[in-house]
XYZ file of C-alpha atoms in Angstrom:
333
model
C 4.823 14.137 11.440
C 7.100 11.787 13.456
C 6.057 10.216 16.512
C 8.486 9.143 18.734
C 8.690 6.530 21.182
C 11.233 5.356 23.773
C 12.494 2.153 23.691
C 9.717 0.642 26.165
C 7.126 1.822 24.622
C 6.030 5.069 26.217
C 4.704 8.465 25.062
C 7.098 11.970 24.068
C 6.455 14.597 23.263
C 6.705 15.564 19.703
C 8.479 18.819 18.392
C 4.712 20.596 18.790
C 4.520 19.587 22.490
C 1.869 17.560 22.168
C 1.531 13.786 22.966
C 1.037 10.690 20.779
C -0.856 8.794 23.737
C -3.578 8.928 21.334
C -2.659 8.039 18.239
C -4.328 4.556 16.947
C -2.383 1.991 15.846
C -2.624 2.773 12.241
C -1.742 6.643 13.017
C 1.285 5.579 14.405
C 2.175 2.896 12.083
C 2.039 5.898 9.199
C 5.215 7.141 10.549
C 9.049 5.528 11.432
C 8.218 5.470 15.512
C 12.170 6.668 15.697
C 13.620 6.342 19.797
C 16.486 6.942 20.405
C 16.886 6.070 17.018
C 17.386 10.046 15.366
C 21.251 9.221 15.003
C 20.552 6.377 13.123
C 17.835 6.910 10.306
C 17.544 9.861 8.230
C 14.407 9.348 6.347
C 11.674 11.255 7.626
C 9.580 8.930 6.450
C 9.412 5.699 4.590
C 9.232 4.894 0.427
C 6.934 2.687 -0.562
C 8.702 1.070 -3.778
C 5.606 -1.613 -5.081
C 2.996 -2.917 -3.288
C 0.003 -5.581 -4.087
C 1.751 -8.849 -2.875
C 0.780 -11.976 -1.041
C 3.604 -11.653 1.956
C 6.725 -10.124 0.534
C 10.066 -11.598 2.052
C 13.871 -12.341 0.914
C 14.943 -8.632 0.143
C 18.778 -8.666 -1.498
C 20.667 -6.271 -2.856
C 22.337 -7.150 -6.501
C 25.986 -4.708 -7.422
C 24.655 -4.477 -10.597
C 22.086 -1.583 -8.760
C 18.652 -3.454 -8.343
C 16.703 -5.515 -5.603
C 15.307 -8.845 -5.427
C 12.762 -9.834 -3.114
C 10.146 -12.741 -2.842
C 6.038 -13.371 -2.471
C 6.274 -16.074 -0.440
C 2.321 -17.029 -1.168
C 3.075 -16.520 -4.877
C 5.994 -18.448 -5.129
C 7.261 -15.500 -7.073
C 11.290 -13.875 -7.315
C 10.827 -10.090 -7.750
C 13.486 -8.187 -9.852
C 12.945 -3.911 -8.771
C 15.160 -1.520 -10.290
C 14.769 1.864 -8.118
C 11.995 4.093 -9.992
C 10.863 1.289 -11.682
C 8.159 -1.105 -11.767
C 9.091 -4.584 -10.094
C 9.619 -7.652 -12.759
C 8.931 -11.326 -12.219
C 12.505 -12.962 -12.087
C 11.773 -16.327 -11.360
C 8.393 -18.204 -11.517
C 7.350 -21.088 -9.386
C 9.889 -20.313 -7.130
C 9.386 -23.468 -5.054
C 8.227 -21.133 -2.146
C 11.731 -19.201 -1.667
C 12.043 -17.436 1.181
C 15.894 -15.519 2.710
C 18.441 -14.811 -0.565
C 22.130 -14.121 -0.185
C 25.121 -14.223 -2.955
C 27.746 -16.448 -2.800
C 31.814 -15.150 -2.854
C 31.605 -15.642 -7.113
C 28.386 -13.319 -6.746
C 26.043 -16.354 -7.344
C 22.001 -15.585 -6.065
C 21.465 -18.527 -3.564
C 18.193 -19.513 -2.127
C 16.223 -20.940 0.415
C 13.670 -22.743 -1.174
C 11.126 -23.886 1.414
C 8.449 -25.425 -0.640
C 11.089 -27.927 -2.612
C 12.851 -27.954 0.692
C 16.138 -27.499 -0.486
C 18.894 -24.296 -0.581
C 19.433 -23.617 -4.710
C 22.518 -21.701 -6.073
C 21.666 -19.393 -9.326
C 23.963 -20.508 -12.113
C 25.048 -17.739 -14.398
C 23.352 -19.770 -17.573
C 20.195 -19.717 -15.673
C 19.719 -23.102 -14.025
C 20.102 -23.807 -10.809
C 22.060 -26.370 -8.759
C 20.782 -27.717 -5.286
C 23.475 -27.178 -2.502
C 21.819 -28.609 0.312
C 18.751 -31.304 0.583
C 19.282 -33.865 2.770
C 21.405 -34.019 6.156
C 22.718 -37.151 7.461
C 20.808 -39.647 4.912
C 17.655 -37.513 6.042
C 15.259 -34.558 4.175
C 16.048 -31.124 6.005
C 12.784 -29.357 6.801
C 11.829 -25.664 4.794
C 15.196 -23.566 5.163
C 13.947 -20.014 5.911
C 16.997 -17.495 6.476
C 20.778 -17.954 4.732
C 24.185 -15.902 5.034
C 27.804 -16.585 3.633
C 31.240 -15.933 5.425
C 34.479 -14.525 3.394
C 35.804 -18.290 3.973
C 32.870 -18.963 1.599
C 30.870 -20.906 4.396
C 27.188 -20.970 4.201
C 25.119 -20.983 6.923
C 20.738 -21.509 6.728
C 17.788 -21.687 9.222
C 16.203 -24.869 8.407
C 13.149 -24.989 11.209
C 10.571 -27.936 10.628
C 7.199 -26.319 11.854
C 5.201 -25.592 8.679
C 5.863 -29.108 8.098
C 3.520 -31.958 8.925
C 4.774 -34.155 11.688
C 4.431 -37.141 9.151
C 6.546 -35.459 6.909
C 9.225 -34.801 9.410
C 12.400 -36.675 9.047
C 15.102 -34.237 10.972
C 13.403 -34.242 13.879
C 14.695 -31.137 14.972
C 15.251 -27.044 14.148
C 19.131 -26.156 13.874
C 20.739 -23.957 12.201
C 23.486 -25.665 9.377
C 26.790 -25.321 7.749
C 27.705 -26.047 4.030
C 31.128 -25.995 4.539
C 33.355 -24.073 1.502
C 34.084 -27.327 -0.466
C 30.065 -28.721 -0.219
C 29.591 -30.417 2.594
C 26.832 -29.926 5.031
C 26.869 -29.886 8.721
C 24.358 -29.580 11.655
C 25.559 -26.199 13.185
C 23.237 -26.109 16.367
C 20.447 -27.408 17.325
C 19.902 -25.471 20.011
C 18.035 -23.035 18.636
C 14.309 -23.912 19.482
C 12.268 -22.092 15.697
C 15.105 -20.285 13.802
C 14.163 -17.624 11.562
C 16.366 -14.769 10.651
C 20.615 -14.931 10.009
C 23.119 -12.639 10.611
C 27.090 -11.982 11.912
C 28.768 -9.343 13.264
C 30.630 -6.742 11.017
C 34.137 -9.437 12.371
C 31.743 -12.298 11.436
C 32.749 -13.774 14.689
C 29.411 -13.585 15.659
C 26.196 -15.367 14.120
C 22.944 -13.433 15.015
C 19.571 -15.938 14.996
C 16.335 -15.005 15.571
C 14.033 -17.252 17.355
C 10.702 -17.047 16.260
C 9.225 -19.082 19.677
C 10.069 -21.770 21.760
C 6.819 -24.050 20.352
C 3.289 -23.901 19.948
C 2.244 -22.833 22.864
C 3.746 -18.882 22.095
C 1.299 -19.170 18.810
C -1.412 -19.846 21.320
C -0.443 -16.495 24.121
C -0.563 -14.195 20.436
C -3.499 -15.513 19.250
C -4.938 -14.443 23.323
C -3.139 -11.140 22.859
C -0.520 -12.381 25.665
C 2.949 -11.200 25.877
C 5.555 -13.862 24.072
C 8.643 -13.881 26.597
C 10.242 -16.320 24.104
C 11.106 -14.265 21.620
C 14.238 -13.433 21.544
C 18.032 -13.629 19.303
C 20.963 -16.015 19.567
C 24.153 -14.738 19.810
C 26.865 -17.905 18.881
C 30.818 -17.199 18.783
C 31.888 -18.578 15.252
C 35.360 -20.209 15.537
C 38.100 -20.307 12.551
C 36.796 -23.053 11.491
C 33.045 -22.503 11.205
C 32.041 -24.137 14.645
C 29.016 -22.311 16.654
C 29.893 -22.276 19.822
C 28.928 -20.149 23.401
C 25.141 -20.027 22.697
C 23.724 -16.835 24.278
C 20.416 -14.840 24.877
C 21.706 -11.317 22.788
C 18.311 -10.077 23.616
C 14.782 -10.334 23.559
C 11.650 -9.269 21.796
C 8.898 -10.315 24.193
C 5.664 -8.818 23.102
C 2.188 -9.465 22.001
C 1.605 -7.611 18.967
C 1.343 -8.239 15.643
C 5.368 -9.859 14.553
C 7.563 -11.921 15.351
C 11.515 -12.234 15.103
C 12.157 -12.663 11.520
C 14.495 -10.829 9.227
C 18.067 -9.496 10.493
C 21.332 -7.352 9.623
C 23.656 -5.637 11.000
C 25.180 -1.617 10.312
C 29.254 -1.460 10.362
C 29.183 -0.031 13.624
C 27.408 -3.881 14.961
C 23.656 -2.405 15.442
C 21.115 -5.471 14.974
C 18.092 -4.800 13.144
C 15.703 -7.423 13.607
C 12.323 -7.326 12.182
C 9.668 -8.336 14.595
C 6.440 -7.679 16.708
C 5.323 -3.830 15.013
C 7.982 -3.317 13.124
C 11.990 -3.420 12.759
C 13.451 -3.545 16.868
C 17.055 -2.034 16.930
C 19.745 -3.005 19.266
C 23.194 -2.357 19.605
C 26.300 -4.316 19.647
C 25.399 -4.945 23.044
C 21.836 -6.062 22.756
C 20.742 -2.594 24.447
C 16.991 -2.115 23.017
C 17.551 2.137 20.863
C 14.026 1.786 19.275
C 12.020 0.115 16.989
C 11.296 1.666 13.581
C 7.156 1.131 12.514
C 6.254 1.112 8.934
C 2.746 0.848 7.426
C 3.096 -2.600 7.518
C 4.722 -5.403 9.909
C 8.053 -6.316 7.982
C 8.947 -9.560 7.788
C 12.800 -9.045 6.372
C 15.182 -6.144 5.360
C 18.364 -6.253 3.516
C 20.940 -3.312 3.252
C 21.318 -1.898 -0.362
C 21.996 1.505 -2.647
C 25.625 2.174 -3.975
C 26.604 3.773 -0.603
C 24.862 0.878 1.456
C 22.763 2.994 3.321
C 19.425 2.303 1.845
C 17.448 -0.060 4.198
C 15.064 -1.851 1.903
C 11.621 -3.506 4.054
C 9.862 -6.460 3.214
C 6.408 -5.848 4.936
C 3.427 -7.928 3.968
C 1.783 -6.638 1.033
C 4.455 -3.995 -0.298
C 8.729 -3.168 0.091
C 9.603 -0.206 1.854
C 13.044 1.974 2.009
C 14.332 3.887 4.166
C 17.564 6.083 4.283
C 19.600 5.455 6.968
C 22.685 7.448 8.635
C 25.408 4.479 9.219
C 26.429 2.126 6.472
C 24.933 -1.669 6.848
C 27.762 -4.724 6.434
C 28.251 -5.824 2.922
C 27.609 -9.418 1.779
C 31.097 -10.798 1.414
C 33.041 -11.667 -2.257
C 35.797 -12.915 -3.199
C 38.807 -11.081 -3.838
């Protein structure tokens, strides 16, 4: 049975007339919570592709027909062909997290433990693209996206670094220009996490996990954290960011924080967060939450038609079929 909740979390009646108010958390997480999402989510239930990991993250679909994702805590990158078992793609991956491809189809990786962004070359070697900004070591690269003109953007929070190891002194979103030059795109991001572009690439969305350590304490006490949000920035033709604003809030006391994001071709934003994956329309209106058996930390579009969404959720990876295709990672013509 699929549980149906509205965007504010109030129960509504299912098709058989029984209310879901008495469902325990572990029960309703076994189903999709599709509220105002019936025209978005096609699957009746998520499919678990693999399990037994420590903490999954960084999913990306390879055009040759397989998924890549990371087990952050184990520092492993896995390759998963649909219908097969996952196999290790890269061991000792430097605490790899977010991944994507550049215009030439080369894998780009945020290596949090190694404090760098790297590119996997065709011969299997890894080239560092970002290690220092203004002569100072960057923090812990977290998530990464590319733009059609060749720019690479990545989030660089410092929260998991000891204070004495922080050289930059701020959290930010950085940009690697097509010529390889690294610059700070914005430092007005509190604790930045996931990234995604609007379909026309004129808006960059940045998931804000928290404002400061006080938010961690709030969540530990079971209090609502009102600082969990998605920021939006206008992107100019030269790649600069402006018009910083809050696109949507994910205020919640529940488990999970704003994390990985993706966008579909109609401009809806899918942001993993408290309780599941929050879905917003292009204007920032909250449509509902897709709840899975485990709390997701990231998501990715894939499959031949780009209508399959893979969720990395704690110890497992799951897929759902969607009715609207997702935006694709840019490739050179």
